PDB file of C-alpha atoms in Angstrom:
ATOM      1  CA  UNK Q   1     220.881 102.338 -34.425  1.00 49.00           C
ATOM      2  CA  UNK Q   2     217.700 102.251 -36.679  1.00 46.00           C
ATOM      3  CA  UNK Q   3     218.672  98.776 -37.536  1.00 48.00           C
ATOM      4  CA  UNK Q   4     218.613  97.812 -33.597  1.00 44.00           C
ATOM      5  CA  UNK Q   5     215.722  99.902 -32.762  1.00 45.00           C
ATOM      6  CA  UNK Q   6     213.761  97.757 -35.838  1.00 45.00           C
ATOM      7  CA  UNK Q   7     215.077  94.283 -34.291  1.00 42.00           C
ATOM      8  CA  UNK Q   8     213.536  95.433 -30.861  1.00 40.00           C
ATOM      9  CA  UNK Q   9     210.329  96.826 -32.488  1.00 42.00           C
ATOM     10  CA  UNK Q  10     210.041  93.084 -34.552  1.00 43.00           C
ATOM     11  CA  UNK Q  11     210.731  91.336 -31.068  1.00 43.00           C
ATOM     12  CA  UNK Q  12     208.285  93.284 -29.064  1.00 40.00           C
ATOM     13  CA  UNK Q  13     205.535  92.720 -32.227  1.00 38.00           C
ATOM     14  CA  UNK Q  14     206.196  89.021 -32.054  1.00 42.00           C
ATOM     15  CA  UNK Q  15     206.165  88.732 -28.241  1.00 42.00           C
ATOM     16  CA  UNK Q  16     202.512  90.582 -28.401  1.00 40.00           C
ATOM     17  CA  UNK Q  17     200.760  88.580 -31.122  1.00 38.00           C
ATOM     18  CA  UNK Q  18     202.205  85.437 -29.072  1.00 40.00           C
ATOM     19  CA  UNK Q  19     200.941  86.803 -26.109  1.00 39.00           C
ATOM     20  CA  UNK Q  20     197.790  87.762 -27.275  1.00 40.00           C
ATOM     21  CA  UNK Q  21     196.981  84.277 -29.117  1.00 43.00           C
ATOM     22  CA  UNK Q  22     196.638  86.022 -32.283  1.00 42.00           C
ATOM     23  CA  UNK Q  23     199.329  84.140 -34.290  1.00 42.00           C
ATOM     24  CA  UNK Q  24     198.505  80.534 -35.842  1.00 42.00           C
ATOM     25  CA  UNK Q  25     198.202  77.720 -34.054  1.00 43.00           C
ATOM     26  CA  UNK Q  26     200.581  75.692 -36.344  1.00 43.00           C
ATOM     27  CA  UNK Q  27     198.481  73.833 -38.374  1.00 44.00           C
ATOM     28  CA  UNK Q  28     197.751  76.705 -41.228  1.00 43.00           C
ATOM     29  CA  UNK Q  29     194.745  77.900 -39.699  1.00 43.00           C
ATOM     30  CA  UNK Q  30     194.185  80.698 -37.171  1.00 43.00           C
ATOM     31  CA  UNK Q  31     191.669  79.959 -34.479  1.00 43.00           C
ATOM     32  CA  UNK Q  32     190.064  83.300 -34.157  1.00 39.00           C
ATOM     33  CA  UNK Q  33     186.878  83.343 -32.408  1.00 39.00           C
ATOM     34  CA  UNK Q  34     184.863  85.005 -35.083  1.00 38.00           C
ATOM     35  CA  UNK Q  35     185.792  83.026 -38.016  1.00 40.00           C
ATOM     36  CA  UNK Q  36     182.830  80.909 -40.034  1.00 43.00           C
ATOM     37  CA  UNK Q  37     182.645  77.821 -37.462  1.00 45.00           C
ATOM     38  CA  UNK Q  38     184.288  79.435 -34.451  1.00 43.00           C
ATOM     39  CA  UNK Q  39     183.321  79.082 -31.004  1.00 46.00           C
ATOM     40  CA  UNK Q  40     181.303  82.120 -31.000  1.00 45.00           C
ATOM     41  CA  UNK Q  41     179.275  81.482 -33.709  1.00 46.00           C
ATOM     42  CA  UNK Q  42     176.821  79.504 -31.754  1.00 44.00           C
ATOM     43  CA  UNK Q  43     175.795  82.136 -29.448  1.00 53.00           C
ATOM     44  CA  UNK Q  44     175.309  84.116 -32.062  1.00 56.00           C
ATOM     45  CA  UNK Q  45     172.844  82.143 -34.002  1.00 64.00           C
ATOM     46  CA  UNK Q  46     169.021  81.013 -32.773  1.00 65.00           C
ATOM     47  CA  UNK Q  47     168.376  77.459 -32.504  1.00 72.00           C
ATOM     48  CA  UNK Q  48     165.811  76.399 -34.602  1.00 79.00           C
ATOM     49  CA  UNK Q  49     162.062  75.648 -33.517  1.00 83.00           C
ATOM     50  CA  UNK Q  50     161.504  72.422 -31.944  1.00 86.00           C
ATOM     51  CA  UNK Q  51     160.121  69.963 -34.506  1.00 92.00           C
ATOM     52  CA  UNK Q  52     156.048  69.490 -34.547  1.00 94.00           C
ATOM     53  CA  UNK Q  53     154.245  66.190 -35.803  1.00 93.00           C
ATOM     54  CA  UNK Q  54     153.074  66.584 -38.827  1.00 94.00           C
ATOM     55  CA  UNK Q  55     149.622  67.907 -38.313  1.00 93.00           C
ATOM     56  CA  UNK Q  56     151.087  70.884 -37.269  1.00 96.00           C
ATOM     57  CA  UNK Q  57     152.929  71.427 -40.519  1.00 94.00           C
ATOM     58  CA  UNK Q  58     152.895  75.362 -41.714  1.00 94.00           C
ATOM     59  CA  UNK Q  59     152.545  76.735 -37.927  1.00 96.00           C
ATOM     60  CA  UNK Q  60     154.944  78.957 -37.622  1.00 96.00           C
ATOM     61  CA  UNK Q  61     156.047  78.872 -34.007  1.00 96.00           C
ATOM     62  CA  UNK Q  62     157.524  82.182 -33.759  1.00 96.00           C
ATOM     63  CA  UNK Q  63     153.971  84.136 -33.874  1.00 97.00           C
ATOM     64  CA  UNK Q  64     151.823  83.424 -31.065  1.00 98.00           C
ATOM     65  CA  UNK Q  65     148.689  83.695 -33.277  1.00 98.00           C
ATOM     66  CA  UNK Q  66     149.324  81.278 -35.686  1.00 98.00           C
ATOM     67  CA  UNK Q  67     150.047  78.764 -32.395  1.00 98.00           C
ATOM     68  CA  UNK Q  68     146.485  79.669 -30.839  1.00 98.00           C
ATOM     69  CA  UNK Q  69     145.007  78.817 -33.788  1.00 98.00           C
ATOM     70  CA  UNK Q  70     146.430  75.473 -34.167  1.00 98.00           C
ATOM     71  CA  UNK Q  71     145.873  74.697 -30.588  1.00 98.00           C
ATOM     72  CA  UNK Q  72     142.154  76.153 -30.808  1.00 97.00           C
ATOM     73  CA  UNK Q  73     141.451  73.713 -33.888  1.00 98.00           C
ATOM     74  CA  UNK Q  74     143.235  70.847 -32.318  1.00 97.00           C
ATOM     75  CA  UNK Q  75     141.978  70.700 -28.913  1.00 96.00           C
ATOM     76  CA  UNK Q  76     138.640  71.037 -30.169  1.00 96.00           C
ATOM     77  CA  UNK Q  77     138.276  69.038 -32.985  1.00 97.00           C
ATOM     78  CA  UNK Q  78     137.149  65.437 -32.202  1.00 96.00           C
ATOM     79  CA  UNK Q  79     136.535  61.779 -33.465  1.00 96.00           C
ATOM     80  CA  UNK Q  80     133.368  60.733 -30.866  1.00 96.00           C
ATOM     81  CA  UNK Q  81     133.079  56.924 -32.342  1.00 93.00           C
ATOM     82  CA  UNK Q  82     136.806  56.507 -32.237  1.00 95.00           C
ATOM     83  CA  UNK Q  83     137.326  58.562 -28.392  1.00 94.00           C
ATOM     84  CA  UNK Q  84     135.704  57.686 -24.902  1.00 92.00           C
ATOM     85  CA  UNK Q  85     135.581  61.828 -24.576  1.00 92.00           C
ATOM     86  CA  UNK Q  86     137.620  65.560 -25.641  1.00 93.00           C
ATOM     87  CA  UNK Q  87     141.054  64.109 -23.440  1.00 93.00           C
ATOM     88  CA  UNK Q  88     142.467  62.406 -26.625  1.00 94.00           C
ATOM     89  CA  UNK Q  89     142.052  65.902 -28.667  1.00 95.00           C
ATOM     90  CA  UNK Q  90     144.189  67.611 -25.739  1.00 95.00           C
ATOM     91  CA  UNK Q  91     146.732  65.473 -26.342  1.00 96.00           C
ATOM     92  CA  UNK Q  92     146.805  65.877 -29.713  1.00 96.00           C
ATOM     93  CA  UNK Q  93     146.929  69.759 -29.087  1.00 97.00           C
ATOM     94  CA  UNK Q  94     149.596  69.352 -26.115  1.00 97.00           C
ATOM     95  CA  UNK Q  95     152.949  69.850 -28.439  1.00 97.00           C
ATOM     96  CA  UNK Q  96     151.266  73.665 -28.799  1.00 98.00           C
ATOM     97  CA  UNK Q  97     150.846  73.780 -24.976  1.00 97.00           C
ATOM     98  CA  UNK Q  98     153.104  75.539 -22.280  1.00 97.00           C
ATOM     99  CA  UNK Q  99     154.246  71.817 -21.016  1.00 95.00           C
ATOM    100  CA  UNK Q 100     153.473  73.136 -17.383  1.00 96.00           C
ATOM    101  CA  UNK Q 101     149.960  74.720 -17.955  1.00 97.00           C
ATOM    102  CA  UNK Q 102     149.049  70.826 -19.695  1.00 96.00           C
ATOM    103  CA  UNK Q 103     150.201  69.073 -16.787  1.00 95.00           C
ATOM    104  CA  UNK Q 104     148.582  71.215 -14.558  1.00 95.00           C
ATOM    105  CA  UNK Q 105     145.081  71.565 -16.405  1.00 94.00           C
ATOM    106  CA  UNK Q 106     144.770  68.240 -18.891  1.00 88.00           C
ATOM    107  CA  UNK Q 107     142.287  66.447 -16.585  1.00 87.00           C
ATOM    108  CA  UNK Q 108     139.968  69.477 -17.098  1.00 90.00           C
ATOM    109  CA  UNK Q 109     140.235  69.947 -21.000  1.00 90.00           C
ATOM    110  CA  UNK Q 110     137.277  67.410 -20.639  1.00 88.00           C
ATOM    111  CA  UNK Q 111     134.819  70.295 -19.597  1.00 86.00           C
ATOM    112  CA  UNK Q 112     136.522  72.693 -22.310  1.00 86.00           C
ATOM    113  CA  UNK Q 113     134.072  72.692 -24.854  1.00 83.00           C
ATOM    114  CA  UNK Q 114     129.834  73.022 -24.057  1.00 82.00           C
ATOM    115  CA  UNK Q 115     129.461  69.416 -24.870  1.00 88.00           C
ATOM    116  CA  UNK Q 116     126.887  67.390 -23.024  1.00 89.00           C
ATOM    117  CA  UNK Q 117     127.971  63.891 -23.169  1.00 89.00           C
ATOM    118  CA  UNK Q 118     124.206  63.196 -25.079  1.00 93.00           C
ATOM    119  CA  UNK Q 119     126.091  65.355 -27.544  1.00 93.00           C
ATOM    120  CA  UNK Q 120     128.868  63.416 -27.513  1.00 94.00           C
ATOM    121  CA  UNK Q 121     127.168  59.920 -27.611  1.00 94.00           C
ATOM    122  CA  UNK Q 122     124.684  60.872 -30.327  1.00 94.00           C
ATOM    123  CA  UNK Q 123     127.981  61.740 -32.527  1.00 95.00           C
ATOM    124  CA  UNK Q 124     129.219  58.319 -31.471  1.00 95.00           C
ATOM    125  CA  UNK Q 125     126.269  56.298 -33.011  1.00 94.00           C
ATOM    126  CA  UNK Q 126     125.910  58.539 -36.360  1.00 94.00           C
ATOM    127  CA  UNK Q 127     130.218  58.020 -36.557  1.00 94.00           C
ATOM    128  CA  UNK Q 128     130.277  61.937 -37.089  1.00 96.00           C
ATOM    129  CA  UNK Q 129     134.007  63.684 -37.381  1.00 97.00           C
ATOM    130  CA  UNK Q 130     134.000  67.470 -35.280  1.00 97.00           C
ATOM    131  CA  UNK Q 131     136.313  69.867 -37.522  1.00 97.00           C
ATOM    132  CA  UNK Q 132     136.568  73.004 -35.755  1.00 97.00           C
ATOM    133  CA  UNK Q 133     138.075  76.079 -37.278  1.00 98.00           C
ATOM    134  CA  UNK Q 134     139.081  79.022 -35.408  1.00 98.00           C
ATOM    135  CA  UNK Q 135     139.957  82.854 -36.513  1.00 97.00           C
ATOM    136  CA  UNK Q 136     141.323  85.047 -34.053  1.00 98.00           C
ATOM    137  CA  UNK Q 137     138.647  87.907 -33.626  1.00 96.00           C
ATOM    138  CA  UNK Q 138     139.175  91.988 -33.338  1.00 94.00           C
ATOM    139  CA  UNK Q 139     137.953  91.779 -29.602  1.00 90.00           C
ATOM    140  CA  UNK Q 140     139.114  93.630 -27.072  1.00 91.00           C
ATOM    141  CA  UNK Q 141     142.388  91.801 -25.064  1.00 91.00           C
ATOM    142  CA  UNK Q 142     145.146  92.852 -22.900  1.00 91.00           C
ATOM    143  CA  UNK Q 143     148.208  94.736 -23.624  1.00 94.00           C
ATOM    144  CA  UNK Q 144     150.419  92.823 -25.900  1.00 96.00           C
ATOM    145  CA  UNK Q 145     153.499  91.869 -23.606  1.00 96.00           C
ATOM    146  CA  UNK Q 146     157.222  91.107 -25.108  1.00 96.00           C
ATOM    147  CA  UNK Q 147     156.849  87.291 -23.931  1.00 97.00           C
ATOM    148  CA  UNK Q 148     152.902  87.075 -23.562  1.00 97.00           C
ATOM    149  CA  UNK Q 149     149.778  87.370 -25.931  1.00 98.00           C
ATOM    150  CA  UNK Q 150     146.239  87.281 -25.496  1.00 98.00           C
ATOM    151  CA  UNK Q 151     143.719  86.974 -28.293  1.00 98.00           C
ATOM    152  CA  UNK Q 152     139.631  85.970 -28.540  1.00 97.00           C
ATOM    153  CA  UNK Q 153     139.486  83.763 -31.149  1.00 98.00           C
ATOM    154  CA  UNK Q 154     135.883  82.687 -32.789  1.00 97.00           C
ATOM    155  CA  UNK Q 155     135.938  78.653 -32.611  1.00 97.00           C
ATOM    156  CA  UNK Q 156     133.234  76.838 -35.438  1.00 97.00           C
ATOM    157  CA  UNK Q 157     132.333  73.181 -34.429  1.00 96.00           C
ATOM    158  CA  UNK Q 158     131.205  71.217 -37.385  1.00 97.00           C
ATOM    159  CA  UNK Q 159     130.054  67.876 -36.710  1.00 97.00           C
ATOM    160  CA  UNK Q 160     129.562  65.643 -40.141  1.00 96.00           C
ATOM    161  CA  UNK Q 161     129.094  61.893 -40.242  1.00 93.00           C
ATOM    162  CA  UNK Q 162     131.668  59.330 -41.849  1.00 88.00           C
ATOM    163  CA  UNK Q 163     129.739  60.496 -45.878  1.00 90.00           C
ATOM    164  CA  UNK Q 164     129.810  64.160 -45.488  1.00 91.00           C
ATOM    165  CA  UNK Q 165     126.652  65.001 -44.503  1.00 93.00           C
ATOM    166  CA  UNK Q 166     126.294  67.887 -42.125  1.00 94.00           C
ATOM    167  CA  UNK Q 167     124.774  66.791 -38.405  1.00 95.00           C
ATOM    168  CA  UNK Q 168     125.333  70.384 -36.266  1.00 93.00           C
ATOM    169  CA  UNK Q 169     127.468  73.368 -36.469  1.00 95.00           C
ATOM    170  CA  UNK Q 170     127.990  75.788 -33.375  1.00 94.00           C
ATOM    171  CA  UNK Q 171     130.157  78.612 -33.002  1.00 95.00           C
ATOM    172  CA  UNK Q 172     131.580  79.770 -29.680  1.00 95.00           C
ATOM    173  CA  UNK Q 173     134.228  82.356 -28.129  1.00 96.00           C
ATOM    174  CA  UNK Q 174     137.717  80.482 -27.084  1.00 97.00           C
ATOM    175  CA  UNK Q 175     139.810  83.201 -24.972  1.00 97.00           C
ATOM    176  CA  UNK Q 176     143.930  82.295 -25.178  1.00 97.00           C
ATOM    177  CA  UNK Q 177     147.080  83.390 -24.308  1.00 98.00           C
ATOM    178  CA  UNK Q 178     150.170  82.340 -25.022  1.00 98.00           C
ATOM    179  CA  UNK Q 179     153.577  82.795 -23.324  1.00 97.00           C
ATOM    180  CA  UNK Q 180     157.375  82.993 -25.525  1.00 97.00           C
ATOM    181  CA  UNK Q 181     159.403  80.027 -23.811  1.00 91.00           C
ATOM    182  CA  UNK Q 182     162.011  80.101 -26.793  1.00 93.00           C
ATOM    183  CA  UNK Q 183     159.207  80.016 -29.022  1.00 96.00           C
ATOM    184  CA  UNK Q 184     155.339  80.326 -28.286  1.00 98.00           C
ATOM    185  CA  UNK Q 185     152.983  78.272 -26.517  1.00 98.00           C
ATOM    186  CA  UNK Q 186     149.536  78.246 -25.092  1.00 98.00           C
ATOM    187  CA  UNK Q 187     149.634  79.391 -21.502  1.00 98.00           C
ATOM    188  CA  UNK Q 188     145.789  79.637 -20.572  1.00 97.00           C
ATOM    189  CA  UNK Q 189     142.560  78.731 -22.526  1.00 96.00           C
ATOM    190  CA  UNK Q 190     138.839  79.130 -21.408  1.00 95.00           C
ATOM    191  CA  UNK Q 191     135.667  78.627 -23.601  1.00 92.00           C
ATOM    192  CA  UNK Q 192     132.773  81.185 -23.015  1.00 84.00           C
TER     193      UNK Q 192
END
């Protein structure tokens, strides 16, 4: 009687696992879901950032701050005897954009910046390069949100011709915020 009663037990055991998909699939390796390389490891895992050119190397995409800052410098730094006007830094700053927010605003990036275009034609003829830095500031900004951020950040223009020598600097307030889509990106920029 035990012997039957372990016969049944073995066939109901075996008629489970086969059931259940738990036994091996033949080849010598078990396809269970959470093994290294399963199906389910990929929704496990976070894709990586999207790759950046090269000027943006060292902005780390997952803090919103260190993309505002990038943007900030890029969108406002500018090469007057080598640019008809500020469109050519926007799209050098558009891979740190909200794609939509570009679209819909890159014909005004022109106005961004409180350059006259006497400013921007006397830069022309001395061949000066704009740098600008930016810092984000302790000013007072809205709530921090789980998939938006708004910051003030201080913006320094430095204009210098083709030698080194300094032509202007001017310092003014940028105000940013950027949205998570994955990973951060600007969302809305004005210049005060």
């Amino acid at each position: 009687m035990t012997r039957t009663r372990n016969t049944v037990a073995a066939a109901l055991l075996a008629g489970a696992l086969l059931l259940t998909g738990c036994g091996s699939g033949g080849d010598g390796h078990d396809d269970h879901p959470l093994d290294e390389g399963g199906p389910a490891d990929s929704s496990l895992t976070t894709p990586p950032p999207p790759p950046l050119p090269a000027t943006f190397d060292g902005v780390d995409q997952n803090d919103p701050e260190s993309v505002m800052v990038a943007a900030a410098q890029a969108l406002l730094s500018y090469r007057p005897a080598e640019e008809v006007n500020q469109l050519a830094a926007a799209q050098r700053a558009a891979p740190l954009f909200d794609e939509r927010y570009y679209s819909d605003n890159a014909g005004s990036f022109i106005a961004l910046a409180p350059i006259t275009g006497k400013q921007w034609q006397s830069w022309a003829e001395d061949n000066a390069i704009v740098t600008a830095t930016a810092n984000v500031t302790s000013d007072e900004h809205p709530a921090d949100q789980p998939a938006k951020v708004s910051r003030v950040l201080a913006v320094t223009q430095t204009a210098v011709t083709a030698q080194g020598t300094p032509l202007s600097s001017t310092t003014f307030a940028v105000y940013m915020s950027a949205t998570k889509l994955g990973v951060w990106r600007v969302s809305a920029v004005s210049v005060r």
